[in-house]
Amino acid sequence: MFISFEGIDGCGKTTQAKRLVGALRRAAVPVIHTYEPGGTRLGRHLRQVLLDTRETAPTIRAEILLFAADRAEHVETVIRPALTAGQMVVCDRFADSTRAYQGYGRQISAEVIEQSLQLATQGLEPDLTFLLDLPVEMAVQRLRQRGSPVHRFEAAGLEFHHRVRAGFLALAEQYPTRIRVIDATRSPNDVHTAIWQVAAARLTPPLL
Ligand code: TYD
């Protein structure tokens, strides 16, 4: 099973992906935890270019292709081999991030976005996606509290992040069986419980 976590910056998905992986390991489920951008050696170089505010920002089409390159490498060398070996894959961001950030955020047509995704993933989609949803203002507050250096996307401005959030919610309507919207305004424990209930019920045999 391939599970992705999605949401705007500051939604808490990295914490929640880690907690799900921990719970799966305690249940003796073989699982790898990986992420985009940057889940491979090539990807770590691309991540620096994509997120570094000191770098000259790539043009929008170049940005799409850099995310596609990161994802192509990741799918071929990490995700597919793990799935083939019978491992579960939990991935922090996947194709929906490109749909939401480059499609809705940067306002690039769905046709161009889907072409880039097809090239990168060869049609691989997660079996289950957790969309951690919360208002942009709350996410910004959480990012400020975190105090880590702000990257290029985080600095993109409120309007951009409102479009990205709305984009993710539109995707959840478009893919209702794959994407589960999780209310991320709640405490980390409550969010984890909601995620665990869905994930455990989907396993065969179900853990719940
Ligand atoms: P992420 O690693 O989740 O950020 P953080 O280090 O804050 O946890 O993602 C980095 C940024 O890249 C995030 O702002 C979303 C953006 N992004 C895209 O714009 N398109 C994509 O396809 C992906 C995977 C990420």
Short mmCIF file of C-alpha atoms in Angstrom, two decimals, residues 26 79 122:
data_model
loop_
_atom_site.label_atom_id
_atom_site.label_comp_id
_atom_site.label_asym_id
_atom_site.label_seq_id
_atom_site.Cartn_x
_atom_site.Cartn_y
_atom_site.Cartn_z
CA ARG A 26 4.70 -1.26 16.28
CA ILE A 79 8.90 3.91 -4.17
CA GLN A 122 4.23 6.54 -15.13
#
